[in-house]
Amino acid sequence: MRGIALMAAGVFLFSATDAIGKLLTDTLPPIQIVWFRQLGLFWGVMVLVAMRGRSVLKSKYPGLQIGRGVLAGSSATLFIIGVSYVPLADAVAITFVAPFMVTVMGALILREKVGLRRWTAVTVGFIGTLIVIRPGMGVVHPTAGLLLIAATAFALRQILSRMVSGGDKTQTTVAYTAIVSGLLLTIPLPFVWETPTTSLEISLLVAIAVIAAFAETLVIMALDVTQAVVVAPVQYSMIIWGTFYGFFIFGQLPDGWTWIGTAVIVVTGLYMLNRERLIARSNRQDDSGGDGL
């Protein structure tokens, strides 16, 4: 229950950063917004390095960690660009395609075994995404494609997380993600920088940095105390908060087809998470001499 509560709080705060990011896109460039979003996490990691030394940065897979950091910065930037044109709840629903992509990439890259039922769930999930986007009908802005690319980058980031998890600590992965993504976003920053001119802009930029750092910390704490398959379904509450913020801040509500597509995505996503939970339990029983499923 503690892990679920921590994850729920983290998801709520991440949804708040999405809403703040969308609000800031009216006056500031996306790269600058994402840079501030990563700033809180970056300074948090600097404090961690100061307290525990450079051993935090010792990795068995430095190349993969750098690649993960690049993907983190890229996916966040693409999401902010996309959400500046697409309603917040719609954008969140589109990015829910990421778990299905993780399954596909896990099969193709990690050679993980994926059964017929999970392949069917992946197919249905993609159909749900098409219902939300409705390509060619002019309902959703074309930049929704950027949100799909952002989801793909996020999925690949998860694959890299699996690849490094056996040799690197969570704090090492977080440190590389913060430093690499921060440095990557700093390169183009001078060319797009817009000096905030109002106290509201400054307050929102400070808020997005602080809230993102707290959100990341809560999610890490949740994963430290509870298995990922237990807390992962909580992430789908993001559609609730996306709708909440979208309505009260931007006056936007998803249409009927978007709700249908989102429901398809969420149901199939939860089904896949349950399948992974059952498979993991079966493997543990097999290792301990149990009867299995």
GROMACS .gro file of C-alpha atoms in nm:
model
  293
    1MET     CA    1   0.000   0.000   0.000
    2ARG     CA    2   0.291   0.234   0.069
    3GLY     CA    3   0.432   0.174  -0.278
    4ILE     CA    4   0.093   0.230  -0.441
    5ALA     CA    5   0.045   0.553  -0.245
    6LEU     CA    6   0.390   0.678  -0.346
    7MET     CA    7   0.329   0.595  -0.711
    8ALA     CA    8  -0.014   0.763  -0.705
    9ALA     CA    9   0.139   1.080  -0.559
   10GLY     CA   10   0.419   1.071  -0.818
   11VAL     CA   11   0.174   1.031  -1.107
   12PHE     CA   12  -0.037   1.318  -0.973
   13LEU     CA   13   0.267   1.546  -0.962
   14PHE     CA   14   0.388   1.439  -1.307
   15SER     CA   15   0.043   1.526  -1.442
   16ALA     CA   16   0.082   1.868  -1.283
   17THR     CA   17   0.415   1.921  -1.463
   18ASP     CA   18   0.247   1.826  -1.793
   19ALA     CA   19  -0.024   2.086  -1.732
   20ILE     CA   20   0.232   2.352  -1.636
   21GLY     CA   21   0.439   2.266  -1.942
   22LYS     CA   22   0.139   2.304  -2.170
   23LEU     CA   23   0.054   2.636  -2.007
   24LEU     CA   24   0.407   2.769  -2.059
   25THR     CA   25   0.415   2.676  -2.430
   26ASP     CA   26   0.200   2.984  -2.498
   27THR     CA   27   0.502   3.209  -2.435
   28LEU     CA   28   0.817   2.997  -2.403
   29PRO     CA   29   0.992   2.745  -2.633
   30PRO     CA   30   0.951   2.373  -2.548
   31ILE     CA   31   1.324   2.308  -2.506
   32GLN     CA   32   1.348   2.580  -2.242
   33ILE     CA   33   1.047   2.439  -2.058
   34VAL     CA   34   1.188   2.085  -2.057
   35TRP     CA   35   1.528   2.218  -1.948
   36PHE     CA   36   1.369   2.372  -1.639
   37ARG     CA   37   1.169   2.052  -1.585
   38GLN     CA   38   1.494   1.855  -1.572
   39LEU     CA   39   1.672   2.118  -1.364
   40GLY     CA   40   1.522   2.009  -1.032
   41LEU     CA   41   1.624   1.648  -1.088
   42PHE     CA   42   1.971   1.759  -1.205
   43TRP     CA   43   2.042   1.953  -0.885
   44GLY     CA   44   1.903   1.669  -0.679
   45VAL     CA   45   2.156   1.436  -0.841
   46MET     CA   46   2.435   1.690  -0.781
   47VAL     CA   47   2.349   1.683  -0.411
   48LEU     CA   48   2.349   1.301  -0.420
   49VAL     CA   49   2.696   1.298  -0.583
   50ALA     CA   50   2.825   1.549  -0.325
   51MET     CA   51   2.696   1.331  -0.041
   52ARG     CA   52   2.798   0.986  -0.171
   53GLY     CA   53   3.086   1.067  -0.401
   54ARG     CA   54   3.146   0.989  -0.765
   55SER     CA   55   3.086   0.620  -0.701
   56VAL     CA   56   2.723   0.700  -0.786
   57LEU     CA   57   2.836   0.748  -1.146
   58LYS     CA   58   3.020   0.417  -1.172
   59SER     CA   59   2.835   0.211  -1.431
   60LYS     CA   60   2.893  -0.122  -1.600
   61TYR     CA   61   2.703   0.008  -1.901
   62PRO     CA   62   2.800   0.376  -1.950
   63GLY     CA   63   2.708   0.371  -2.318
   64LEU     CA   64   2.358   0.241  -2.248
   65GLN     CA   65   2.315   0.489  -1.963
   66ILE     CA   66   2.412   0.781  -2.189
   67GLY     CA   67   2.171   0.654  -2.454
   68ARG     CA   68   1.896   0.634  -2.193
   69GLY     CA   69   1.962   0.994  -2.091
   70VAL     CA   70   1.942   1.109  -2.454
   71LEU     CA   71   1.609   0.930  -2.493
   72ALA     CA   72   1.477   1.086  -2.171
   73GLY     CA   73   1.553   1.439  -2.291
   74SER     CA   74   1.421   1.371  -2.640
   75SER     CA   75   1.093   1.210  -2.532
   76ALA     CA   76   1.019   1.489  -2.283
   77THR     CA   77   1.082   1.757  -2.546
   78LEU     CA   78   0.868   1.586  -2.808
   79PHE     CA   79   0.586   1.547  -2.556
   80ILE     CA   80   0.589   1.918  -2.467
   81ILE     CA   81   0.589   2.013  -2.836
   82GLY     CA   82   0.298   1.777  -2.901
   83VAL     CA   83   0.094   1.880  -2.599
   84SER     CA   84   0.118   2.245  -2.704
   85TYR     CA   85  -0.117   2.158  -2.993
   86VAL     CA   86  -0.311   1.858  -2.859
   87PRO     CA   87  -0.551   1.858  -2.560
   88LEU     CA   88  -0.380   1.731  -2.247
   89ALA     CA   89  -0.603   1.425  -2.193
   90ASP     CA   90  -0.567   1.326  -2.561
   91ALA     CA   91  -0.189   1.357  -2.538
   92VAL     CA   92  -0.176   1.139  -2.226
   93ALA     CA   93  -0.398   0.876  -2.392
   94ILE     CA   94  -0.170   0.863  -2.698
   95THR     CA   95   0.143   0.813  -2.487
   96PHE     CA   96  -0.023   0.513  -2.318
   97VAL     CA   97   0.084   0.321  -2.629
   98ALA     CA   98   0.432   0.299  -2.472
   99PRO     CA   99   0.367  -0.024  -2.272
  100PHE     CA  100   0.262  -0.200  -2.592
  101MET     CA  101   0.581  -0.081  -2.761
  102VAL     CA  102   0.783  -0.211  -2.466
  103THR     CA  103   0.634  -0.556  -2.527
  104VAL     CA  104   0.717  -0.542  -2.898
  105MET     CA  105   1.071  -0.416  -2.836
  106GLY     CA  106   1.121  -0.670  -2.559
  107ALA     CA  107   1.043  -0.946  -2.808
  108LEU     CA  108   1.256  -0.801  -3.088
  109ILE     CA  109   1.553  -0.665  -2.891
  110LEU     CA  110   1.568  -0.870  -2.571
  111ARG     CA  111   1.425  -1.187  -2.729
  112GLU     CA  112   1.162  -1.209  -2.457
  113LYS     CA  113   0.893  -1.470  -2.509
  114VAL     CA  114   0.557  -1.314  -2.588
  115GLY     CA  115   0.253  -1.538  -2.615
  116LEU     CA  116  -0.047  -1.512  -2.846
  117ARG     CA  117  -0.265  -1.342  -2.583
  118ARG     CA  118  -0.016  -1.062  -2.525
  119TRP     CA  119   0.035  -1.012  -2.900
  120THR     CA  120  -0.343  -0.986  -2.931
  121ALA     CA  121  -0.348  -0.729  -2.650
  122VAL     CA  122  -0.076  -0.528  -2.826
  123THR     CA  123  -0.281  -0.526  -3.148
  124VAL     CA  124  -0.598  -0.419  -2.969
  125GLY     CA  125  -0.405  -0.150  -2.782
  126PHE     CA  126  -0.274  -0.003  -3.107
  127ILE     CA  127  -0.628  -0.005  -3.245
  128GLY     CA  128  -0.732   0.195  -2.938
  129THR     CA  129  -0.458   0.446  -3.015
  130LEU     CA  130  -0.583   0.481  -3.374
  131ILE     CA  131  -0.933   0.548  -3.239
  132VAL     CA  132  -0.792   0.835  -3.032
  133ILE     CA  133  -0.582   0.983  -3.313
  134ARG     CA  134  -0.813   0.898  -3.607
  135PRO     CA  135  -0.543   0.962  -3.871
  136GLY     CA  136  -0.660   1.128  -4.190
  137MET     CA  137  -0.981   1.260  -4.036
  138GLY     CA  138  -0.836   1.592  -3.923
  139VAL     CA  139  -0.974   1.550  -3.571
  140VAL     CA  140  -0.642   1.550  -3.384
  141HIS     CA  141  -0.358   1.789  -3.473
  142PRO     CA  142  -0.082   1.631  -3.689
  143THR     CA  143   0.168   1.686  -3.408
  144ALA     CA  144   0.006   1.385  -3.242
  145GLY     CA  145   0.268   1.198  -3.444
  146LEU     CA  146   0.533   1.359  -3.224
  147LEU     CA  147   0.357   1.214  -2.921
  148LEU     CA  148   0.383   0.867  -3.075
  149ILE     CA  149   0.755   0.923  -3.134
  150ALA     CA  150   0.786   1.041  -2.773
  151ALA     CA  151   0.612   0.722  -2.658
  152THR     CA  152   0.847   0.514  -2.873
  153ALA     CA  153   1.151   0.688  -2.722
  154PHE     CA  154   1.008   0.630  -2.374
  155ALA     CA  155   0.952   0.260  -2.451
  156LEU     CA  156   1.309   0.222  -2.576
  157ARG     CA  157   1.424   0.396  -2.258
  158GLN     CA  158   1.240   0.127  -2.058
  159ILE     CA  159   1.415  -0.144  -2.258
  160LEU     CA  160   1.752   0.013  -2.176
  161SER     CA  161   1.643   0.025  -1.810
  162ARG     CA  162   1.594  -0.352  -1.817
  163MET     CA  163   1.933  -0.399  -1.982
  164VAL     CA  164   2.123  -0.201  -1.717
  165SER     CA  165   1.920  -0.307  -1.412
  166GLY     CA  166   2.126  -0.621  -1.355
  167GLY     CA  167   2.453  -0.431  -1.316
  168ASP     CA  168   2.374  -0.074  -1.213
  169LYS     CA  169   2.192   0.065  -0.911
  170THR     CA  170   1.875   0.271  -0.951
  171GLN     CA  171   2.052   0.583  -0.824
  172THR     CA  172   2.318   0.541  -1.094
  173THR     CA  173   2.052   0.522  -1.365
  174VAL     CA  174   1.876   0.830  -1.228
  175ALA     CA  175   2.206   1.020  -1.208
  176TYR     CA  176   2.297   0.946  -1.570
  177THR     CA  177   1.947   1.033  -1.686
  178ALA     CA  178   1.952   1.370  -1.509
  179ILE     CA  179   2.305   1.467  -1.615
  180VAL     CA  180   2.292   1.349  -1.977
  181SER     CA  181   1.944   1.488  -2.051
  182GLY     CA  182   2.033   1.816  -1.878
  183LEU     CA  183   2.353   1.860  -2.078
  184LEU     CA  184   2.180   1.760  -2.401
  185LEU     CA  185   1.907   2.020  -2.354
  186THR     CA  186   2.162   2.286  -2.256
  187ILE     CA  187   2.330   2.273  -2.602
  188PRO     CA  188   2.041   2.431  -2.799
  189LEU     CA  189   1.918   2.641  -2.504
  190PRO     CA  190   2.110   2.964  -2.591
  191PHE     CA  191   1.961   2.960  -2.941
  192VAL     CA  192   1.598   2.937  -2.826
  193TRP     CA  193   1.611   3.115  -2.489
  194GLU     CA  194   1.328   3.356  -2.413
  195THR     CA  195   1.374   3.558  -2.094
  196PRO     CA  196   1.066   3.524  -1.871
  197THR     CA  197   0.897   3.863  -1.846
  198THR     CA  198   0.626   3.803  -1.587
  199SER     CA  199   0.624   3.681  -1.229
  200LEU     CA  200   0.378   3.409  -1.337
  201GLU     CA  201   0.624   3.265  -1.591
  202ILE     CA  202   0.905   3.267  -1.336
  203SER     CA  203   0.685   3.103  -1.074
  204LEU     CA  204   0.570   2.833  -1.315
  205LEU     CA  205   0.927   2.757  -1.425
  206VAL     CA  206   1.039   2.720  -1.064
  207ALA     CA  207   0.732   2.508  -0.992
  208ILE     CA  208   0.788   2.270  -1.282
  209ALA     CA  209   1.149   2.210  -1.172
  210VAL     CA  210   1.060   2.146  -0.808
  211ILE     CA  211   0.748   1.938  -0.877
  212ALA     CA  212   0.925   1.720  -1.137
  213ALA     CA  213   1.208   1.647  -0.891
  214PHE     CA  214   0.960   1.546  -0.620
  215ALA     CA  215   0.761   1.335  -0.868
  216GLU     CA  216   1.070   1.147  -0.986
  217THR     CA  217   1.174   1.085  -0.626
  218LEU     CA  218   0.832   0.947  -0.532
  219VAL     CA  219   0.828   0.707  -0.828
  220ILE     CA  220   1.178   0.582  -0.743
  221MET     CA  221   1.073   0.530  -0.380
  222ALA     CA  222   0.763   0.342  -0.498
  223LEU     CA  223   0.972   0.107  -0.712
  224ASP     CA  224   1.217   0.054  -0.426
  225VAL     CA  225   0.948  -0.073  -0.185
  226THR     CA  226   0.704  -0.244  -0.424
  227GLN     CA  227   0.732  -0.458  -0.737
  228ALA     CA  228   0.681  -0.273  -1.064
  229VAL     CA  229   0.393  -0.501  -1.170
  230VAL     CA  230   0.203  -0.397  -0.857
  231VAL     CA  231   0.237  -0.019  -0.893
  232ALA     CA  232   0.239   0.004  -1.275
  233PRO     CA  233  -0.144   0.009  -1.309
  234VAL     CA  234  -0.151   0.325  -1.096
  235GLN     CA  235   0.011   0.509  -1.387
  236TYR     CA  236  -0.317   0.488  -1.575
  237SER     CA  237  -0.467   0.732  -1.325
  238MET     CA  238  -0.276   0.993  -1.524
  239ILE     CA  239  -0.568   1.004  -1.771
  240ILE     CA  240  -0.792   1.114  -1.481
  241TRP     CA  241  -0.558   1.395  -1.382
  242GLY     CA  242  -0.496   1.487  -1.746
  243THR     CA  243  -0.871   1.528  -1.794
  244PHE     CA  244  -0.899   1.720  -1.465
  245TYR     CA  245  -0.624   1.968  -1.551
  246GLY     CA  246  -0.735   1.988  -1.914
  247PHE     CA  247  -1.086   2.091  -1.814
  248PHE     CA  248  -1.017   2.329  -1.525
  249ILE     CA  249  -0.712   2.501  -1.678
  250PHE     CA  250  -0.772   2.483  -2.054
  251GLY     CA  251  -1.146   2.418  -2.077
  252GLN     CA  252  -1.085   2.103  -2.284
  253LEU     CA  253  -1.266   1.770  -2.256
  254PRO     CA  254  -1.208   1.454  -2.463
  255ASP     CA  255  -1.482   1.367  -2.713
  256GLY     CA  256  -1.670   1.036  -2.714
  257TRP     CA  257  -1.433   0.857  -2.952
  258THR     CA  258  -1.133   0.961  -2.745
  259TRP     CA  259  -1.296   0.812  -2.435
  260ILE     CA  260  -1.365   0.487  -2.625
  261GLY     CA  261  -1.008   0.466  -2.755
  262THR     CA  262  -0.868   0.547  -2.411
  263ALA     CA  263  -1.083   0.278  -2.252
  264VAL     CA  264  -0.953   0.023  -2.504
  265ILE     CA  265  -0.592   0.125  -2.433
  266VAL     CA  266  -0.632   0.116  -2.054
  267VAL     CA  267  -0.818  -0.219  -2.045
  268THR     CA  268  -0.566  -0.393  -2.271
  269GLY     CA  269  -0.277  -0.231  -2.084
  270LEU     CA  270  -0.408  -0.359  -1.752
  271TYR     CA  271  -0.460  -0.703  -1.906
  272MET     CA  272  -0.096  -0.710  -2.017
  273LEU     CA  273   0.024  -0.601  -1.674
  274ASN     CA  274  -0.182  -0.880  -1.517
  275ARG     CA  275  -0.033  -1.132  -1.759
  276GLU     CA  276   0.318  -1.017  -1.663
  277ARG     CA  277   0.225  -1.052  -1.295
  278LEU     CA  278   0.098  -1.407  -1.350
  279ILE     CA  279   0.405  -1.503  -1.552
  280ALA     CA  280   0.638  -1.359  -1.287
  281ARG     CA  281   0.452  -1.551  -1.015
  282SER     CA  282   0.469  -1.869  -1.219
  283ASN     CA  283   0.843  -1.828  -1.267
  284ARG     CA  284   0.893  -1.776  -0.892
  285GLN     CA  285   0.690  -2.089  -0.816
  286ASP     CA  286   0.890  -2.287  -1.068
  287ASP     CA  287   1.217  -2.167  -0.914
  288SER     CA  288   1.097  -2.266  -0.568
  289GLY     CA  289   0.962  -2.603  -0.678
  290GLY     CA  290   0.595  -2.500  -0.680
  291ASP     CA  291   0.324  -2.633  -0.906
  292GLY     CA  292   0.319  -2.329  -1.135
  293LEU     CA  293   0.006  -2.217  -1.322
   0.00000   0.00000   0.00000
